[in-house]
PDB file of C-alpha atoms in Angstrom:
ATOM      1  CA  MET A   1      37.475  73.300 -12.352  1.00  0.00           C
ATOM      2  CA  SER A   2      40.855  72.221 -13.641  1.00  0.00           C
ATOM      3  CA  TYR A   3      41.362  69.913 -16.583  1.00  0.00           C
ATOM      4  CA  THR A   4      42.550  67.161 -14.232  1.00  0.00           C
ATOM      5  CA  ASP A   5      39.497  67.506 -11.979  1.00  0.00           C
ATOM      6  CA  ASN A   6      37.190  67.346 -14.982  1.00  0.00           C
ATOM      7  CA  LYS A   7      38.980  64.263 -16.261  1.00  0.00           C
ATOM      8  CA  VAL A   8      38.571  62.561 -12.874  1.00  0.00           C
ATOM      9  CA  LYS A   9      34.889  63.473 -12.805  1.00  0.00           C
ATOM     10  CA  VAL A  10      34.329  62.005 -16.259  1.00  0.00           C
ATOM     11  CA  ALA A  11      36.141  58.826 -15.231  1.00  0.00           C
ATOM     12  CA  VAL A  12      33.988  58.488 -12.122  1.00  0.00           C
ATOM     13  CA  VAL A  13      30.797  58.959 -14.146  1.00  0.00           C
ATOM     14  CA  GLU A  14      31.922  56.350 -16.665  1.00  0.00           C
ATOM     15  CA  ASN A  15      32.734  53.876 -13.889  1.00  0.00           C
ATOM     16  CA  VAL A  16      29.323  54.431 -12.297  1.00  0.00           C
ATOM     17  CA  LYS A  17      27.686  53.829 -15.675  1.00  0.00           C
ATOM     18  CA  LYS A  18      29.644  50.599 -16.057  1.00  0.00           C
ATOM     19  CA  ILE A  19      28.625  49.467 -12.572  1.00  0.00           C
ATOM     20  CA  PHE A  20      24.949  50.143 -13.275  1.00  0.00           C
ATOM     21  CA  LYS A  21      25.262  48.354 -16.609  1.00  0.00           C
ATOM     22  CA  ILE A  22      26.757  45.316 -14.902  1.00  0.00           C
ATOM     23  CA  ILE A  23      24.025  45.367 -12.240  1.00  0.00           C
ATOM     24  CA  GLY A  24      21.400  45.649 -14.973  1.00  0.00           C
ATOM     25  CA  CYS A  25      22.859  42.667 -16.805  1.00  0.00           C
ATOM     26  CA  ILE A  26      22.925  40.619 -13.601  1.00  0.00           C
ATOM     27  CA  LEU A  27      19.298  41.513 -12.819  1.00  0.00           C
ATOM     28  CA  CYS A  28      18.223  40.628 -16.357  1.00  0.00           C
ATOM     29  CA  GLY A  29      20.064  37.329 -16.046  1.00  0.00           C
ATOM     30  CA  VAL A  30      18.389  36.557 -12.712  1.00  0.00           C
ATOM     31  CA  ILE A  31      14.961  37.441 -14.102  1.00  0.00           C
ATOM     32  CA  CYS A  32      15.555  35.223 -17.141  1.00  0.00           C
ATOM     33  CA  ILE A  33      16.604  32.322 -14.921  1.00  0.00           C
ATOM     34  CA  VAL A  34      13.530  32.771 -12.701  1.00  0.00           C
ATOM     35  CA  LEU A  35      11.232  32.875 -15.721  1.00  0.00           C
ATOM     36  CA  ILE A  36      12.843  29.761 -17.191  1.00  0.00           C
ATOM     37  CA  LEU A  37      12.479  27.899 -13.885  1.00  0.00           C
ATOM     38  CA  LEU A  38       8.815  28.922 -13.535  1.00  0.00           C
ATOM     39  CA  LEU A  39       8.129  27.928 -17.144  1.00  0.00           C
ATOM     40  CA  THR A  40       9.813  24.565 -16.582  1.00  0.00           C
ATOM     41  CA  VAL A  41       7.567  23.881 -13.582  1.00  0.00           C
ATOM     42  CA  ALA A  42       4.481  24.858 -15.599  1.00  0.00           C
ATOM     43  CA  ILE A  43       5.491  22.475 -18.394  1.00  0.00           C
ATOM     44  CA  ARG A  44       6.263  19.627 -15.979  1.00  0.00           C
ATOM     45  CA  THR A  45       2.920  20.176 -14.262  1.00  0.00           C
ATOM     46  CA  LYS A  46       1.087  20.164 -17.584  1.00  0.00           C
ATOM     47  CA  LEU A  47       2.723  16.871 -18.533  1.00  0.00           C
ATOM     48  CA  THR A  48       1.323  15.216 -15.388  1.00  0.00           C
ATOM     49  CA  GLN A  49      -2.254  16.035 -16.390  1.00  0.00           C
ATOM     50  CA  ASN A  50      -3.106  13.068 -18.593  1.00  0.00           C
ATOM     51  CA  ASP A  51      -6.588  11.582 -18.944  1.00  0.00           C
ATOM     52  CA  TYR A  52      -7.447   9.106 -16.196  1.00  0.00           C
ATOM     53  CA  SER A  53     -11.123   8.464 -16.952  1.00  0.00           C
ATOM     54  CA  SER A  54     -10.462   4.815 -17.813  1.00  0.00           C
ATOM     55  CA  VAL A  55      -9.606   3.991 -14.174  1.00  0.00           C
ATOM     56  CA  TYR A  56     -13.275   4.058 -13.183  1.00  0.00           C
ATOM     57  CA  THR A  57     -13.992   0.960 -15.283  1.00  0.00           C
ATOM     58  CA  ASN A  58     -10.583  -0.706 -15.066  1.00  0.00           C
ATOM     59  CA  PRO A  59     -10.999  -4.162 -13.429  1.00  0.00           C
ATOM     60  CA  LYS A  60      -7.733  -3.646 -11.530  1.00  0.00           C
ATOM     61  CA  TYR A  61      -9.332  -0.940  -9.387  1.00  0.00           C
ATOM     62  CA  GLU A  62     -12.786  -2.443  -8.906  1.00  0.00           C
ATOM     63  CA  LYS A  63     -12.147  -3.499  -5.299  1.00  0.00           C
ATOM     64  CA  ALA A  64     -12.499  -0.817  -2.637  1.00  0.00           C
ATOM     65  CA  ILE A  65      -9.608  -0.762  -0.148  1.00  0.00           C
ATOM     66  CA  MET A  66      -9.432   0.753   3.323  1.00  0.00           C
ATOM     67  CA  ILE A  67      -6.458   0.616   5.716  1.00  0.00           C
ATOM     68  CA  ASP A  68      -7.756   0.112   9.247  1.00  0.00           C
ATOM     69  CA  GLY A  69      -6.140   1.372  12.418  1.00  0.00           C
ATOM     70  CA  ILE A  70      -4.993   4.804  11.227  1.00  0.00           C
ATOM     71  CA  GLU A  71      -5.726   7.315  13.971  1.00  0.00           C
ATOM     72  CA  VAL A  72      -5.608  10.957  12.997  1.00  0.00           C
ATOM     73  CA  ILE A  73      -3.422  13.177  15.145  1.00  0.00           C
ATOM     74  CA  GLU A  74      -3.514  16.948  15.027  1.00  0.00           C
ATOM     75  CA  GLN A  75      -0.106  18.293  14.155  1.00  0.00           C
ATOM     76  CA  HIS A  76       1.573  20.879  16.337  1.00  0.00           C
ATOM     77  CA  ILE A  77       5.034  20.977  14.742  1.00  0.00           C
ATOM     78  CA  SER A  78       5.002  19.739  11.158  1.00  0.00           C
ATOM     79  CA  CYS A  79       2.595  17.891   8.877  1.00  0.00           C
ATOM     80  CA  GLY A  80       5.440  15.701   7.593  1.00  0.00           C
ATOM     81  CA  TYR A  81       6.453  14.712  11.113  1.00  0.00           C
ATOM     82  CA  ALA A  82       2.780  14.171  11.982  1.00  0.00           C
ATOM     83  CA  VAL A  83       2.410  11.797   9.021  1.00  0.00           C
ATOM     84  CA  ILE A  84       5.429   9.837  10.274  1.00  0.00           C
ATOM     85  CA  GLU A  85       3.843   9.736  13.738  1.00  0.00           C
ATOM     86  CA  MET A  86       0.524   8.442  12.347  1.00  0.00           C
ATOM     87  CA  PHE A  87       2.336   5.788  10.333  1.00  0.00           C
ATOM     88  CA  SER A  88       4.424   4.882  13.392  1.00  0.00           C
ATOM     89  CA  ALA A  89       1.370   4.450  15.631  1.00  0.00           C
ATOM     90  CA  TRP A  90      -0.332   2.299  12.978  1.00  0.00           C
ATOM     91  CA  ASN A  91       2.836   0.206  12.721  1.00  0.00           C
ATOM     92  CA  GLY A  92       3.098  -0.245  16.492  1.00  0.00           C
ATOM     93  CA  ASP A  93       6.129   2.024  16.943  1.00  0.00           C
ATOM     94  CA  ASP A  94       6.589   5.166  19.048  1.00  0.00           C
ATOM     95  CA  VAL A  95       8.045   7.801  16.700  1.00  0.00           C
ATOM     96  CA  THR A  96       6.373  11.173  17.323  1.00  0.00           C
ATOM     97  CA  GLU A  97       6.523  14.744  16.068  1.00  0.00           C
ATOM     98  CA  ASP A  98       8.200  15.719  19.324  1.00  0.00           C
ATOM     99  CA  SER A  99      10.827  12.977  19.175  1.00  0.00           C
ATOM    100  CA  LEU A 100      11.745  13.906  15.601  1.00  0.00           C
ATOM    101  CA  TYR A 101      11.932  17.611  16.383  1.00  0.00           C
ATOM    102  CA  LYS A 102      13.979  16.944  19.505  1.00  0.00           C
ATOM    103  CA  LYS A 103      16.364  14.805  17.470  1.00  0.00           C
ATOM    104  CA  TYR A 104      16.937  17.278  14.637  1.00  0.00           C
ATOM    105  CA  GLY A 105      16.000  20.633  16.152  1.00  0.00           C
ATOM    106  CA  THR A 106      14.303  21.566  12.867  1.00  0.00           C
ATOM    107  CA  ILE A 107      11.674  20.214  10.485  1.00  0.00           C
ATOM    108  CA  VAL A 108      14.237  19.582   7.752  1.00  0.00           C
ATOM    109  CA  LYS A 109      13.225  15.895   7.529  1.00  0.00           C
ATOM    110  CA  SER A 110       9.551  16.632   6.943  1.00  0.00           C
ATOM    111  CA  THR A 111       9.304  17.020   3.150  1.00  0.00           C
ATOM    112  CA  GLY A 112      10.512  15.586  -0.129  1.00  0.00           C
ATOM    113  CA  LYS A 113      13.594  13.403  -0.328  1.00  0.00           C
ATOM    114  CA  LYS A 114      14.430  13.972   3.345  1.00  0.00           C
ATOM    115  CA  PHE A 115      10.963  12.770   4.366  1.00  0.00           C
ATOM    116  CA  CYS A 116      11.531   9.639   2.283  1.00  0.00           C
ATOM    117  CA  GLU A 117      14.929   9.075   3.895  1.00  0.00           C
ATOM    118  CA  GLU A 118      13.404   9.456   7.359  1.00  0.00           C
ATOM    119  CA  MET A 119      10.639   6.955   6.565  1.00  0.00           C
ATOM    120  CA  ASN A 120      13.248   4.417   5.507  1.00  0.00           C
ATOM    121  CA  LYS A 121      15.342   5.159   8.583  1.00  0.00           C
ATOM    122  CA  GLN A 122      12.465   4.865  11.044  1.00  0.00           C
ATOM    123  CA  PHE A 123      10.795   1.868   9.365  1.00  0.00           C
ATOM    124  CA  PRO A 124      13.635  -0.201   7.859  1.00  0.00           C
ATOM    125  CA  LYS A 125      11.475  -3.272   7.252  1.00  0.00           C
ATOM    126  CA  TYR A 126       9.667  -1.266   4.549  1.00  0.00           C
ATOM    127  CA  ASN A 127      11.023   0.311   1.408  1.00  0.00           C
ATOM    128  CA  THR A 128       9.671   3.837   0.941  1.00  0.00           C
ATOM    129  CA  LYS A 129      10.210   5.471  -2.444  1.00  0.00           C
ATOM    130  CA  ILE A 130       9.389   8.997  -3.601  1.00  0.00           C
ATOM    131  CA  HIS A 131       7.685   9.521  -6.970  1.00  0.00           C
ATOM    132  CA  LYS A 132       7.675  13.121  -8.246  1.00  0.00           C
ATOM    133  CA  TYR A 133       5.778  14.777 -11.106  1.00  0.00           C
ATOM    134  CA  VAL A 134       4.098  11.509 -12.033  1.00  0.00           C
ATOM    135  CA  LYS A 135       1.210  11.445 -14.479  1.00  0.00           C
ATOM    136  CA  ASN A 136      -2.292  11.244 -13.035  1.00  0.00           C
ATOM    137  CA  THR A 137      -2.650   7.608 -14.063  1.00  0.00           C
ATOM    138  CA  GLU A 138       0.699   6.760 -12.441  1.00  0.00           C
ATOM    139  CA  PHE A 139      -0.313   8.546  -9.254  1.00  0.00           C
ATOM    140  CA  ILE A 140      -3.521   6.500  -9.083  1.00  0.00           C
ATOM    141  CA  ASP A 141      -1.653   3.266  -9.810  1.00  0.00           C
ATOM    142  CA  ILE A 142       1.006   3.865  -7.132  1.00  0.00           C
ATOM    143  CA  MET A 143      -1.681   4.877  -4.650  1.00  0.00           C
ATOM    144  CA  TYR A 144      -3.799   1.805  -5.306  1.00  0.00           C
ATOM    145  CA  ASP A 145      -0.889  -0.669  -5.375  1.00  0.00           C
ATOM    146  CA  THR A 146       0.420   0.647  -2.048  1.00  0.00           C
ATOM    147  CA  LEU A 147      -3.031   0.421  -0.464  1.00  0.00           C
ATOM    148  CA  ALA A 148      -3.505  -3.065  -1.933  1.00  0.00           C
ATOM    149  CA  ALA A 149      -0.212  -4.049  -0.286  1.00  0.00           C
ATOM    150  CA  GLY A 150      -1.778  -3.039   3.046  1.00  0.00           C
ATOM    151  CA  LYS A 151       0.078   0.260   3.563  1.00  0.00           C
ATOM    152  CA  PRO A 152      -1.226   3.824   3.970  1.00  0.00           C
ATOM    153  CA  VAL A 153       0.124   6.249   1.394  1.00  0.00           C
ATOM    154  CA  PRO A 154       1.990   9.480   2.252  1.00  0.00           C
ATOM    155  CA  PHE A 155       1.592  12.241  -0.320  1.00  0.00           C
ATOM    156  CA  GLU A 156       2.063  15.969  -0.897  1.00  0.00           C
ATOM    157  CA  TRP A 157      -0.815  18.254  -1.799  1.00  0.00           C
ATOM    158  CA  ALA A 158      -2.521  21.607  -1.457  1.00  0.00           C
ATOM    159  CA  ALA A 159      -4.821  21.637   1.569  1.00  0.00           C
ATOM    160  CA  LEU A 160      -6.969  24.209   3.261  1.00  0.00           C
ATOM    161  CA  TYR A 161      -6.217  25.285   6.807  1.00  0.00           C
ATOM    162  CA  GLY A 162      -9.330  27.241   7.586  1.00  0.00           C
ATOM    163  CA  ASP A 163      -9.601  29.536   4.587  1.00  0.00           C
ATOM    164  CA  GLU A 164      -5.885  29.514   3.772  1.00  0.00           C
ATOM    165  CA  TRP A 165      -4.242  27.260   1.217  1.00  0.00           C
ATOM    166  CA  THR A 166      -1.102  25.444   2.363  1.00  0.00           C
ATOM    167  CA  LEU A 167       1.428  22.937   1.111  1.00  0.00           C
ATOM    168  CA  HIS A 168       0.647  19.865   3.162  1.00  0.00           C
ATOM    169  CA  TYR A 169       1.470  16.211   3.796  1.00  0.00           C
ATOM    170  CA  SER A 170      -1.196  13.625   4.637  1.00  0.00           C
ATOM    171  CA  LEU A 171      -1.956   9.892   4.363  1.00  0.00           C
ATOM    172  CA  ILE A 172      -4.270   8.293   1.833  1.00  0.00           C
ATOM    173  CA  ILE A 173      -5.919   5.442   3.712  1.00  0.00           C
ATOM    174  CA  GLY A 174      -8.690   4.341   1.390  1.00  0.00           C
ATOM    175  CA  ALA A 175      -9.722   4.211  -2.265  1.00  0.00           C
ATOM    176  CA  ASP A 176     -13.068   3.264  -3.771  1.00  0.00           C
ATOM    177  CA  ILE A 177     -12.350   4.222  -7.358  1.00  0.00           C
ATOM    178  CA  PRO A 178     -15.575   2.961  -9.039  1.00  0.00           C
ATOM    179  CA  ASN A 179     -17.501   5.143  -6.571  1.00  0.00           C
ATOM    180  CA  ASN A 180     -14.984   8.003  -6.945  1.00  0.00           C
ATOM    181  CA  LYS A 181     -14.071   8.220  -3.260  1.00  0.00           C
ATOM    182  CA  ILE A 182     -10.606   8.678  -1.752  1.00  0.00           C
ATOM    183  CA  THR A 183     -10.222   8.736   2.048  1.00  0.00           C
ATOM    184  CA  ILE A 184      -7.469  10.787   3.671  1.00  0.00           C
ATOM    185  CA  ALA A 185      -6.111  11.049   7.197  1.00  0.00           C
ATOM    186  CA  ASN A 186      -5.290  14.739   7.457  1.00  0.00           C
ATOM    187  CA  PRO A 187      -2.977  15.863  10.284  1.00  0.00           C
ATOM    188  CA  TYR A 188      -4.941  19.070  10.535  1.00  0.00           C
ATOM    189  CA  GLY A 189      -6.993  16.785  12.752  1.00  0.00           C
ATOM    190  CA  TYR A 190      -9.650  14.983  10.705  1.00  0.00           C
ATOM    191  CA  TYR A 191     -10.502  12.400   8.061  1.00  0.00           C
ATOM    192  CA  GLU A 192     -11.839  13.619   4.754  1.00  0.00           C
ATOM    193  CA  GLU A 193     -13.219  12.158   1.545  1.00  0.00           C
ATOM    194  CA  LEU A 194     -12.468  13.556  -1.901  1.00  0.00           C
ATOM    195  CA  THR A 195     -13.212  12.621  -5.483  1.00  0.00           C
ATOM    196  CA  LEU A 196     -10.280  11.699  -7.710  1.00  0.00           C
ATOM    197  CA  GLU A 197     -10.730  14.976  -9.534  1.00  0.00           C
ATOM    198  CA  GLU A 198     -10.502  16.945  -6.290  1.00  0.00           C
ATOM    199  CA  LEU A 199      -7.473  14.948  -5.164  1.00  0.00           C
ATOM    200  CA  LEU A 200      -5.535  15.396  -8.405  1.00  0.00           C
ATOM    201  CA  ASN A 201      -6.463  19.046  -8.614  1.00  0.00           C
ATOM    202  CA  ARG A 202      -4.758  19.436  -5.257  1.00  0.00           C
ATOM    203  CA  THR A 203      -1.731  17.188  -5.854  1.00  0.00           C
ATOM    204  CA  SER A 204      -0.997  19.252  -8.980  1.00  0.00           C
ATOM    205  CA  PHE A 205      -1.506  22.404  -6.832  1.00  0.00           C
ATOM    206  CA  GLN A 206      -3.883  23.839  -9.407  1.00  0.00           C
ATOM    207  CA  ALA A 207      -6.310  24.261  -6.513  1.00  0.00           C
ATOM    208  CA  TYR A 208      -3.865  26.494  -4.608  1.00  0.00           C
ATOM    209  CA  GLU A 209      -5.426  29.905  -5.189  1.00  0.00           C
ATOM    210  CA  ASN A 210      -3.181  32.982  -5.309  1.00  0.00           C
ATOM    211  CA  MET A 211      -0.005  31.030  -4.566  1.00  0.00           C
ATOM    212  CA  PRO A 212       2.632  33.493  -3.279  1.00  0.00           C
ATOM    213  CA  LEU A 213       5.826  33.980  -5.271  1.00  0.00           C
ATOM    214  CA  PHE A 214       8.050  32.425  -2.603  1.00  0.00           C
ATOM    215  CA  MET A 215       5.998  29.231  -2.830  1.00  0.00           C
ATOM    216  CA  LYS A 216       6.186  29.251  -6.631  1.00  0.00           C
ATOM    217  CA  MET A 217       9.945  29.631  -6.348  1.00  0.00           C
ATOM    218  CA  GLY A 218      10.016  26.699  -3.942  1.00  0.00           C
ATOM    219  CA  PHE A 219       8.603  24.544  -6.733  1.00  0.00           C
ATOM    220  CA  ALA A 220      10.883  26.190  -9.293  1.00  0.00           C
ATOM    221  CA  ILE A 221      14.085  25.290  -7.416  1.00  0.00           C
ATOM    222  CA  GLY A 222      12.894  21.793  -6.493  1.00  0.00           C
ATOM    223  CA  MET A 223      12.259  22.419  -2.805  1.00  0.00           C
ATOM    224  CA  PHE A 224       8.671  21.252  -3.342  1.00  0.00           C
ATOM    225  CA  GLU A 225       7.234  18.949  -5.995  1.00  0.00           C
ATOM    226  CA  LYS A 226       3.871  18.383  -7.639  1.00  0.00           C
ATOM    227  CA  ASN A 227       1.983  15.104  -8.123  1.00  0.00           C
ATOM    228  CA  THR A 228       4.275  13.615  -5.500  1.00  0.00           C
ATOM    229  CA  ILE A 229       3.440  10.343  -3.794  1.00  0.00           C
ATOM    230  CA  PHE A 230       5.364   7.799  -1.725  1.00  0.00           C
ATOM    231  CA  SER A 231       5.104   4.070  -2.330  1.00  0.00           C
ATOM    232  CA  ILE A 232       5.736   1.739   0.613  1.00  0.00           C
ATOM    233  CA  ARG A 233       6.552  -1.934   0.170  1.00  0.00           C
TER     234      ARG A 233
END
């Protein structure tokens, strides 16, 4: 091998080393960012978990409330769209999962801020507001105030579909806090009753066993949120 060939070979090796070094730095940077995002979500979740035991004896919540006329539908496209359909039927309108999907061609309007925007668009006489990462006591207060105003309450939580945990949207339609009973219209096709502890364990997604990484990253980048509830006025 000539001197020139050897020099070229050395240069190539050095360039390859530089490329791998750059790739390594990028991967380390990405991993650091992911870890920071996951840690931020864990901290935000922890901050929502304040003590709520006083609500059971708080005079504000002593009256049991139930919203009548909510008929459960079984979703076939999206839980978010199904919640809008249930609210629409209760309100005397005709918005359905199918009409929303036909309009948008996707389920992009079925969660988070977009869900809130769609609620305000479809039901302009109401003001729907999203509340994210609220403390347990705030969640209970928003829930109860919305029910007391005569409106069912959309919210985001971990729910079981058979034996599989899912991220899900449903409607809270009743609260009997002194007796520790929350009633939910679940678009998986049924009504269910939970204790406050069960409800908040699910809205914080602590109940979601073995959550896959892609779902964790969804929370990390703000695609999904915990302790999220929608007030309607």
